[in-house]
Amino acid sequence: MNGLSAKAKEEDRQLHERLISIRRDLHQHPELAFQETRTAKRICRELDRLGIPYQSGVAETGIVADIPGRGDDSKKIALRADIDALPIHEETELPFSSQNDGVMHACGHDGHTTMVLGAAELLARDDDLPAPVRLLFQPAEERGAGAKAMIAAGALENVSMIFGGHVDRHYPTGTIVTHAGAVNASTDMFRIEIRGKGGHAARPHESIDSVVVGSLLVMALQTIVSREVNPAHPSVITVGRFDAGTASNVIAGRAELEGTIRTQENSVRDHVIASLRRICESVGLLHNAEISMSVREGVPPVINPPAMADIARRAASNVVGPDYAVPLHTANMGGEDFSYYLESIRGCYVRFGAREEGREGYPAHSSQFDFDENVLPIGANYFYRVARIAGAILQEE
Ligand code: NI
């Protein structure tokens, strides 16, 4: 082993240790959407240490940092981390468990923030970057609101491509999922109100029973996915709440239903919402009930353009080897507000395998969720590599 590689090895070891200590500090002090003030301070402290200029208070608690590079300053590569936690009481019994009761980093955003800070260190050390790099530390991903707020605050100005990622226990540590096409679903919510006519349970002919109308509606809605949508396009309609009635001997005059729609393509999303409206109208007509429906728009699906997934695959191959840069092994119907960035500019969203060998563990959003910390340097190196590779491509365009 020559002297240089020994030095590089020592630097790697120190970086890994530093990443673990940052991650544990963030994990111990989780904060909810748009309240990430301590988290933001911790990020700023790290950027100060690295001598990277930044603007804090972007979209309330977000941070935008800029690292210079060779190319055109109006053609930057962005790396994005989400920084917020969830309203969950932590039950991991880790020595660095949450000190904020009822708040927990149960989705690994502590890891994402740490990875981008690790990339910041690698980028700051590199005095020959092909393109300038912007770091986005985004609040409120869990509310689906942070990305929109960052864009409104101008975080994408002079940015040409953006890259992000998520830790994922479905894949072993040492793999990176670089998938072309849909990698997250849209997440619209719907609310349906049925107004029938209440009455005596013994005299149905004097009433319009909203429980019967609602039941029919729930079953009819399930035929949209099973009979109308191409089975090759994953989609879900779930009625999560059905509220009606007050007593066993009273026919309910009113019912309320709430649910979620998950799709991976905008054409399917539009079709499902239109069918929902049509079925509500028809069932109302069928039973003389008044049915109204409203949709609260959630995040759009995350769709990686093939050319961007290719850049991600090259970066991932550099870090974990080509055999471990893998496609999604099953459709992912969760939501992610990274989709708003991809509506504005090109980019790619990856998943970092974060399951320790021989341990099943608990899924994201569980009160016992944890991930393999060995993923931290992998993520940091991936973000560094992808900024270099995408930057070089950008300058050639
Ligand atoms: Ni998440």
Short mmCIF file of C-alpha atoms and ligand atoms in Angstrom, two decimals:
data_model
loop_
_atom_site.label_atom_id
_atom_site.label_comp_id
_atom_site.label_asym_id
_atom_site.label_seq_id
_atom_site.Cartn_x
_atom_site.Cartn_y
_atom_site.Cartn_z
CA MET A 1 0.00 0.00 0.00
CA ASN A 2 1.49 3.36 -0.95
CA GLY A 3 1.37 6.49 1.19
CA LEU A 4 -1.35 8.19 -0.80
CA SER A 5 -3.86 5.37 -0.54
CA ALA A 6 -3.15 5.08 3.19
CA LYS A 7 -3.99 8.76 3.51
CA ALA A 8 -7.14 8.34 1.40
CA LYS A 9 -8.15 5.37 3.53
CA GLU A 10 -7.71 7.37 6.72
CA GLU A 11 -9.78 10.23 5.24
CA ASP A 12 -12.53 7.75 4.36
CA ARG A 13 -12.55 6.36 7.87
CA GLN A 14 -12.73 9.82 9.41
CA LEU A 15 -15.55 10.81 7.07
CA HIS A 16 -17.52 7.65 7.94
CA GLU A 17 -17.15 8.37 11.66
CA ARG A 18 -18.17 11.99 11.20
CA LEU A 19 -21.24 10.96 9.19
CA ILE A 20 -22.34 8.57 11.91
CA SER A 21 -22.00 11.24 14.58
CA ILE A 22 -23.95 13.81 12.49
CA ARG A 23 -26.67 11.27 11.77
CA ARG A 24 -27.05 10.31 15.42
CA ASP A 25 -27.20 13.94 16.48
CA LEU A 26 -29.95 14.66 13.92
CA HIS A 27 -31.75 11.46 14.91
CA GLN A 28 -31.75 12.43 18.57
CA HIS A 29 -33.29 15.84 17.81
CA PRO A 30 -36.00 15.25 15.18
CA GLU A 31 -38.30 18.11 14.18
CA LEU A 32 -41.62 18.22 12.32
CA ALA A 33 -42.33 19.91 8.99
CA PHE A 34 -41.40 23.61 8.86
CA GLN A 35 -40.14 23.46 12.46
CA GLU A 36 -36.65 22.12 11.62
CA THR A 37 -34.75 25.00 13.27
CA ARG A 38 -32.22 23.01 15.28
CA THR A 39 -31.66 20.67 12.34
CA ALA A 40 -31.04 23.69 10.09
CA LYS A 41 -28.54 25.11 12.60
CA ARG A 42 -26.67 21.80 12.67
CA ILE A 43 -26.50 21.76 8.85
CA CYS A 44 -25.24 25.38 8.79
CA ARG A 45 -22.56 24.53 11.36
CA GLU A 46 -21.30 21.77 9.08
CA LEU A 47 -21.35 24.02 6.00
CA ASP A 48 -19.44 26.68 7.96
CA ARG A 49 -16.82 24.10 8.88
CA LEU A 50 -16.42 23.21 5.19
CA GLY A 51 -16.32 26.88 4.13
CA ILE A 52 -19.36 26.48 1.86
CA PRO A 53 -21.52 29.63 1.50
CA TYR A 54 -25.27 29.18 1.99
CA GLN A 55 -28.57 30.89 2.50
CA SER A 56 -30.72 29.72 5.42
CA GLY A 57 -34.41 30.43 6.07
CA VAL A 58 -35.34 29.41 2.51
CA ALA A 59 -38.97 28.21 2.52
CA GLU A 60 -38.96 28.90 6.30
CA THR A 61 -36.44 26.30 7.52
CA GLY A 62 -34.68 25.19 4.33
CA ILE A 63 -31.08 25.85 3.27
CA VAL A 64 -29.54 26.42 -0.15
CA ALA A 65 -25.73 26.10 -0.43
CA ASP A 66 -23.54 26.68 -3.48
CA ILE A 67 -20.21 25.03 -4.33
CA PRO A 68 -18.30 26.56 -7.25
CA GLY A 69 -17.25 24.53 -10.30
CA ARG A 70 -15.65 25.04 -13.68
CA GLY A 71 -18.66 25.48 -15.95
CA ASP A 72 -21.35 28.04 -16.55
CA ASP A 73 -22.80 29.36 -13.29
CA SER A 74 -26.31 29.29 -14.74
CA LYS A 75 -26.06 25.51 -15.29
CA LYS A 76 -25.81 23.98 -11.84
CA ILE A 77 -26.28 20.43 -10.61
CA ALA A 78 -28.51 20.19 -7.51
CA LEU A 79 -28.40 17.56 -4.77
CA ARG A 80 -31.46 17.42 -2.54
CA ALA A 81 -31.93 16.16 1.01
CA ASP A 82 -35.18 16.25 3.01
CA ILE A 83 -34.71 17.18 6.67
CA ASP A 84 -38.04 16.69 8.50
CA ALA A 85 -39.27 13.96 10.86
CA LEU A 86 -42.63 12.32 11.61
CA PRO A 87 -45.17 12.60 14.46
CA ILE A 88 -44.34 9.12 15.83
CA HIS A 89 -43.26 8.09 19.33
CA GLU A 90 -39.92 6.30 18.88
CA GLU A 91 -39.65 2.74 20.22
CA THR A 92 -36.26 1.61 18.86
CA GLU A 93 -34.43 1.72 22.21
CA LEU A 94 -31.36 2.97 20.35
CA PRO A 95 -28.83 4.84 22.55
CA PHE A 96 -29.44 7.90 20.34
CA SER A 97 -33.27 7.67 20.37
CA SER A 98 -35.38 10.78 19.90
CA GLN A 99 -35.33 13.26 22.75
CA ASN A 100 -38.40 15.03 21.34
CA ASP A 101 -41.34 13.03 22.62
CA GLY A 102 -43.77 12.08 19.86
CA VAL A 103 -41.40 13.07 17.07
CA MET A 104 -39.14 10.61 15.26
CA HIS A 105 -36.88 10.29 12.24
CA ALA A 106 -38.82 7.21 11.13
CA CYS A 107 -38.27 7.72 7.41
CA GLY A 108 -34.47 8.09 7.31
CA HIS A 109 -34.37 11.80 6.48
CA ASP A 110 -31.63 12.09 9.12
CA GLY A 111 -29.67 9.76 6.84
CA HIS A 112 -30.42 11.73 3.65
CA THR A 113 -29.32 15.00 5.27
CA THR A 114 -26.12 13.34 6.48
CA MET A 115 -25.36 11.87 3.04
CA VAL A 116 -25.65 15.24 1.31
CA LEU A 117 -23.44 16.79 4.02
CA GLY A 118 -20.94 14.00 3.33
CA ALA A 119 -21.12 14.79 -0.38
CA ALA A 120 -20.57 18.46 0.50
CA GLU A 121 -17.30 17.53 2.17
CA LEU A 122 -16.14 15.48 -0.86
CA LEU A 123 -17.19 18.25 -3.26
CA ALA A 124 -15.47 20.94 -1.19
CA ARG A 125 -12.23 18.90 -1.25
CA ASP A 126 -12.41 18.66 -5.07
CA ASP A 127 -10.99 21.79 -6.71
CA ASP A 128 -11.78 20.63 -10.24
CA LEU A 129 -15.55 20.12 -10.36
CA PRO A 130 -16.93 20.07 -13.92
CA ALA A 131 -19.98 22.14 -12.91
CA PRO A 132 -21.11 24.21 -9.93
CA VAL A 133 -23.17 22.25 -7.41
CA ARG A 134 -26.13 23.45 -5.35
CA LEU A 135 -27.22 21.66 -2.19
CA LEU A 136 -30.89 21.81 -1.22
CA PHE A 137 -31.83 20.98 2.37
CA GLN A 138 -35.58 20.84 2.08
CA PRO A 139 -38.12 21.01 4.93
CA ALA A 140 -41.55 19.36 5.13
CA GLU A 141 -41.26 16.43 2.71
CA GLU A 142 -43.66 14.40 4.86
CA ARG A 143 -46.33 17.04 4.38
CA GLY A 144 -45.70 17.04 0.61
CA ALA A 145 -45.22 20.80 0.90
CA GLY A 146 -41.48 21.47 1.19
CA ALA A 147 -40.36 20.95 -2.41
CA LYS A 148 -43.06 23.30 -3.73
CA ALA A 149 -42.05 25.94 -1.17
CA MET A 150 -38.35 25.60 -2.08
CA ILE A 151 -39.15 26.02 -5.79
CA ALA A 152 -41.33 29.06 -5.03
CA ALA A 153 -38.40 30.53 -3.09
CA GLY A 154 -36.19 30.22 -6.19
CA ALA A 155 -34.11 27.21 -5.16
CA LEU A 156 -34.08 25.86 -8.74
CA GLU A 157 -32.91 29.10 -10.35
CA ASN A 158 -29.85 28.39 -12.53
CA VAL A 159 -30.18 24.67 -11.82
CA SER A 160 -30.26 22.27 -14.80
CA MET A 161 -30.41 18.83 -13.17
CA ILE A 162 -31.35 17.54 -9.72
CA PHE A 163 -30.62 14.30 -7.88
CA GLY A 164 -32.08 12.83 -4.71
CA GLY A 165 -32.53 9.51 -2.96
CA HIS A 166 -34.07 7.55 -0.10
CA VAL A 167 -32.79 4.84 2.23
CA ASP A 168 -34.72 1.60 1.71
CA ARG A 169 -34.79 -1.54 3.85
CA HIS A 170 -36.28 -3.57 0.99
CA TYR A 171 -32.76 -3.70 -0.49
CA PRO A 172 -29.51 -4.85 1.16
CA THR A 173 -26.84 -2.30 2.03
CA GLY A 174 -24.44 -1.93 -0.86
CA THR A 175 -27.12 -1.77 -3.55
CA ILE A 176 -28.41 1.41 -5.20
CA VAL A 177 -31.70 1.33 -7.08
CA THR A 178 -31.38 3.38 -10.27
CA HIS A 179 -34.65 2.89 -12.10
CA ALA A 180 -35.91 4.54 -15.29
CA GLY A 181 -39.61 5.44 -15.20
CA ALA A 182 -41.96 5.67 -12.22
CA VAL A 183 -40.37 5.16 -8.79
CA ASN A 184 -43.03 6.78 -6.58
CA ALA A 185 -46.80 7.14 -6.92
CA SER A 186 -49.15 10.12 -6.89
CA THR A 187 -51.04 10.52 -3.61
CA ASP A 188 -54.38 12.29 -4.10
CA MET A 189 -57.00 12.23 -1.34
CA PHE A 190 -60.74 12.17 -1.95
CA ARG A 191 -63.75 12.94 0.21
CA ILE A 192 -67.30 11.87 -0.63
CA GLU A 193 -70.46 13.07 1.07
CA ILE A 194 -73.70 11.14 0.62
CA ARG A 195 -76.94 12.88 1.54
CA GLY A 196 -79.92 10.50 1.62
CA LYS A 197 -82.91 10.80 3.93
CA GLY A 198 -82.85 9.66 7.55
CA GLY A 199 -85.75 7.78 9.13
CA HIS A 200 -86.98 4.88 11.24
CA ALA A 201 -85.05 1.64 10.79
CA ALA A 202 -88.34 -0.27 10.52
CA ARG A 203 -89.65 1.86 7.64
CA PRO A 204 -87.00 1.97 4.90
CA HIS A 205 -89.58 3.01 2.29
CA GLU A 206 -89.78 6.43 3.98
CA SER A 207 -86.00 6.97 3.80
CA ILE A 208 -82.99 6.98 1.53
CA ASP A 209 -80.39 4.86 3.33
CA SER A 210 -76.94 6.44 2.99
CA VAL A 211 -75.25 3.31 4.45
CA VAL A 212 -76.60 1.15 1.62
CA VAL A 213 -75.75 3.80 -0.97
CA GLY A 214 -72.26 4.20 0.51
CA SER A 215 -71.64 0.44 0.60
CA LEU A 216 -72.58 0.14 -3.05
CA LEU A 217 -70.30 3.05 -3.82
CA VAL A 218 -67.29 1.48 -2.03
CA MET A 219 -67.70 -1.71 -4.04
CA ALA A 220 -68.27 0.15 -7.31
CA LEU A 221 -65.11 2.23 -6.80
CA GLN A 222 -63.03 -0.95 -6.60
CA THR A 223 -64.03 -1.79 -10.18
CA ILE A 224 -62.09 1.24 -11.47
CA VAL A 225 -58.72 -0.39 -10.75
CA SER A 226 -59.83 -3.97 -11.47
CA ARG A 227 -61.86 -3.31 -14.65
CA GLU A 228 -60.86 0.04 -16.13
CA VAL A 229 -57.14 0.53 -15.60
CA ASN A 230 -54.60 -1.44 -17.62
CA PRO A 231 -53.20 -4.04 -15.16
CA ALA A 232 -49.69 -3.16 -16.38
CA HIS A 233 -50.10 0.25 -14.71
CA PRO A 234 -50.03 -0.13 -10.91
CA SER A 235 -52.79 1.83 -9.18
CA VAL A 236 -54.67 1.74 -5.87
CA ILE A 237 -57.96 3.15 -4.59
CA THR A 238 -58.47 2.78 -0.85
CA VAL A 239 -61.46 3.98 1.15
CA GLY A 240 -59.86 4.49 4.53
CA ARG A 241 -62.82 6.02 6.35
CA PHE A 242 -66.56 5.37 6.16
CA ASP A 243 -68.57 7.34 8.68
CA ALA A 244 -72.35 7.05 8.97
CA GLY A 245 -75.22 6.60 11.39
CA THR A 246 -75.94 7.17 15.05
CA ALA A 247 -78.06 4.25 16.31
CA SER A 248 -79.08 0.69 15.39
CA ASN A 249 -82.73 1.64 14.92
CA VAL A 250 -82.12 4.73 12.80
CA ILE A 251 -81.54 4.85 9.04
CA ALA A 252 -78.57 7.13 8.44
CA GLY A 253 -79.39 10.11 6.29
CA ARG A 254 -75.79 11.06 5.75
CA ALA A 255 -72.48 9.29 5.18
CA GLU A 256 -68.97 10.46 4.66
CA LEU A 257 -66.15 8.53 2.94
CA GLU A 258 -62.47 9.41 2.66
CA GLY A 259 -59.72 7.67 0.77
CA THR A 260 -56.55 7.84 -1.25
CA ILE A 261 -55.70 7.32 -4.92
CA ARG A 262 -52.23 6.07 -5.91
CA THR A 263 -51.12 5.98 -9.52
CA GLN A 264 -47.83 6.12 -11.40
CA GLU A 265 -48.89 7.88 -14.57
CA ASN A 266 -50.68 11.16 -15.04
CA SER A 267 -53.01 9.70 -17.70
CA VAL A 268 -54.07 6.95 -15.26
CA ARG A 269 -54.42 9.50 -12.48
CA ASP A 270 -56.77 11.66 -14.60
CA HIS A 271 -58.75 8.59 -15.68
CA VAL A 272 -59.22 7.34 -12.09
CA ILE A 273 -60.39 10.72 -10.82
CA ALA A 274 -62.84 11.12 -13.74
CA SER A 275 -64.21 7.58 -13.11
CA LEU A 276 -64.62 8.33 -9.41
CA ARG A 277 -66.79 11.34 -10.29
CA ARG A 278 -68.80 9.38 -12.85
CA ILE A 279 -69.51 6.54 -10.41
CA CYS A 280 -70.50 8.96 -7.63
CA GLU A 281 -72.97 10.69 -9.95
CA SER A 282 -74.37 7.41 -11.24
CA VAL A 283 -74.83 5.78 -7.83
CA GLY A 284 -76.54 8.96 -6.59
CA LEU A 285 -78.92 8.83 -9.54
CA LEU A 286 -79.52 5.11 -9.03
CA HIS A 287 -80.69 5.60 -5.44
CA ASN A 288 -81.99 9.14 -5.33
CA ALA A 289 -79.21 10.32 -3.07
CA GLU A 290 -77.16 13.45 -3.42
CA ILE A 291 -73.49 12.62 -3.68
CA SER A 292 -70.71 15.18 -3.80
CA MET A 293 -67.02 14.45 -4.19
CA SER A 294 -63.90 16.55 -3.78
CA VAL A 295 -60.28 15.69 -4.48
CA ARG A 296 -57.36 17.17 -2.57
CA GLU A 297 -54.39 17.04 -4.85
CA GLY A 298 -51.38 15.20 -3.44
CA VAL A 299 -47.92 14.89 -4.94
CA PRO A 300 -47.52 13.80 -8.58
CA PRO A 301 -45.68 10.52 -9.35
CA VAL A 302 -41.86 10.60 -9.45
CA ILE A 303 -40.81 9.60 -12.97
CA ASN A 304 -37.10 9.27 -13.78
CA PRO A 305 -36.28 10.08 -17.42
CA PRO A 306 -34.17 7.22 -18.94
CA ALA A 307 -31.19 9.50 -19.71
CA MET A 308 -31.11 10.70 -16.09
CA ALA A 309 -31.46 7.16 -14.70
CA ASP A 310 -28.49 6.32 -16.88
CA ILE A 311 -26.38 9.04 -15.23
CA ALA A 312 -27.49 7.74 -11.82
CA ARG A 313 -26.57 4.19 -12.84
CA ARG A 314 -23.10 5.28 -13.90
CA ALA A 315 -22.55 7.07 -10.58
CA ALA A 316 -23.92 4.13 -8.59
CA SER A 317 -21.74 1.67 -10.54
CA ASN A 318 -18.71 3.75 -9.62
CA VAL A 319 -19.57 3.48 -5.93
CA VAL A 320 -21.01 -0.02 -5.44
CA GLY A 321 -20.04 -1.77 -8.68
CA PRO A 322 -22.24 -2.37 -11.75
CA ASP A 323 -23.81 -5.56 -10.33
CA TYR A 324 -25.20 -3.63 -7.38
CA ALA A 325 -26.77 -0.76 -9.35
CA VAL A 326 -30.14 -2.47 -9.73
CA PRO A 327 -33.67 -1.65 -10.97
CA LEU A 328 -36.70 -1.57 -8.62
CA HIS A 329 -37.75 -5.17 -7.95
CA THR A 330 -41.36 -4.18 -7.36
CA ALA A 331 -43.51 -1.08 -7.97
CA ASN A 332 -43.38 1.47 -5.17
CA MET A 333 -46.74 3.12 -4.40
CA GLY A 334 -45.46 5.53 -1.73
CA GLY A 335 -45.38 9.28 -2.38
CA GLU A 336 -42.41 11.68 -2.52
CA ASP A 337 -42.50 15.41 -3.24
CA PHE A 338 -39.27 15.19 -5.27
CA SER A 339 -41.76 14.90 -8.16
CA TYR A 340 -42.28 18.68 -8.11
CA TYR A 341 -38.60 19.24 -8.95
CA LEU A 342 -38.86 16.79 -11.85
CA GLU A 343 -41.84 18.72 -13.19
CA SER A 344 -39.50 21.72 -13.57
CA ILE A 345 -36.12 20.22 -14.50
CA ARG A 346 -34.44 16.91 -15.34
CA GLY A 347 -33.12 14.61 -12.66
CA CYS A 348 -33.26 11.22 -11.00
CA TYR A 349 -34.43 9.79 -7.67
CA VAL A 350 -32.69 6.66 -6.40
CA ARG A 351 -33.05 4.32 -3.43
CA PHE A 352 -30.12 3.32 -1.24
CA GLY A 353 -30.32 -0.26 0.05
CA ALA A 354 -30.05 0.01 3.85
CA ARG A 355 -30.82 -3.44 5.28
CA GLU A 356 -28.13 -5.12 7.39
CA GLU A 357 -27.36 -8.71 6.45
CA GLY A 358 -29.46 -11.20 8.38
CA ARG A 359 -31.78 -8.66 10.01
CA GLU A 360 -35.32 -8.11 8.75
CA GLY A 361 -35.88 -4.98 10.85
CA TYR A 362 -38.90 -2.65 10.63
CA PRO A 363 -40.26 -0.68 7.67
CA ALA A 364 -40.15 3.10 7.26
CA HIS A 365 -42.82 4.97 9.28
CA SER A 366 -42.69 2.25 11.97
CA SER A 367 -41.90 3.38 15.53
CA GLN A 368 -39.06 0.83 15.46
CA PHE A 369 -37.58 1.85 12.11
CA ASP A 370 -33.80 2.08 11.86
CA PHE A 371 -31.38 1.69 8.94
CA ASP A 372 -27.85 0.38 8.43
CA GLU A 373 -25.44 3.27 9.00
CA ASN A 374 -23.01 1.72 6.50
CA VAL A 375 -25.25 3.28 3.86
CA LEU A 376 -24.11 6.79 4.88
CA PRO A 377 -20.73 6.85 3.07
CA ILE A 378 -22.29 5.00 0.11
CA GLY A 379 -24.90 7.76 -0.24
CA ALA A 380 -22.31 10.52 0.24
CA ASN A 381 -20.07 9.01 -2.44
CA TYR A 382 -23.00 8.46 -4.80
CA PHE A 383 -24.08 12.12 -4.52
CA TYR A 384 -20.50 13.25 -5.08
CA ARG A 385 -20.10 11.00 -8.14
CA VAL A 386 -23.45 11.89 -9.66
CA ALA A 387 -22.67 15.62 -9.34
CA ARG A 388 -19.38 15.06 -11.19
CA ILE A 389 -20.79 12.84 -13.95
CA ALA A 390 -23.91 14.96 -14.52
CA GLY A 391 -21.79 18.13 -14.38
CA ALA A 392 -19.45 16.85 -17.10
CA ILE A 393 -22.41 15.88 -19.32
CA LEU A 394 -24.06 19.25 -18.74
CA GLN A 395 -20.96 21.17 -19.84
CA GLU A 396 -20.83 19.19 -23.08
CA GLU A 397 -24.43 20.01 -24.03
NI NI B 1 -39.15 9.68 3.43
#
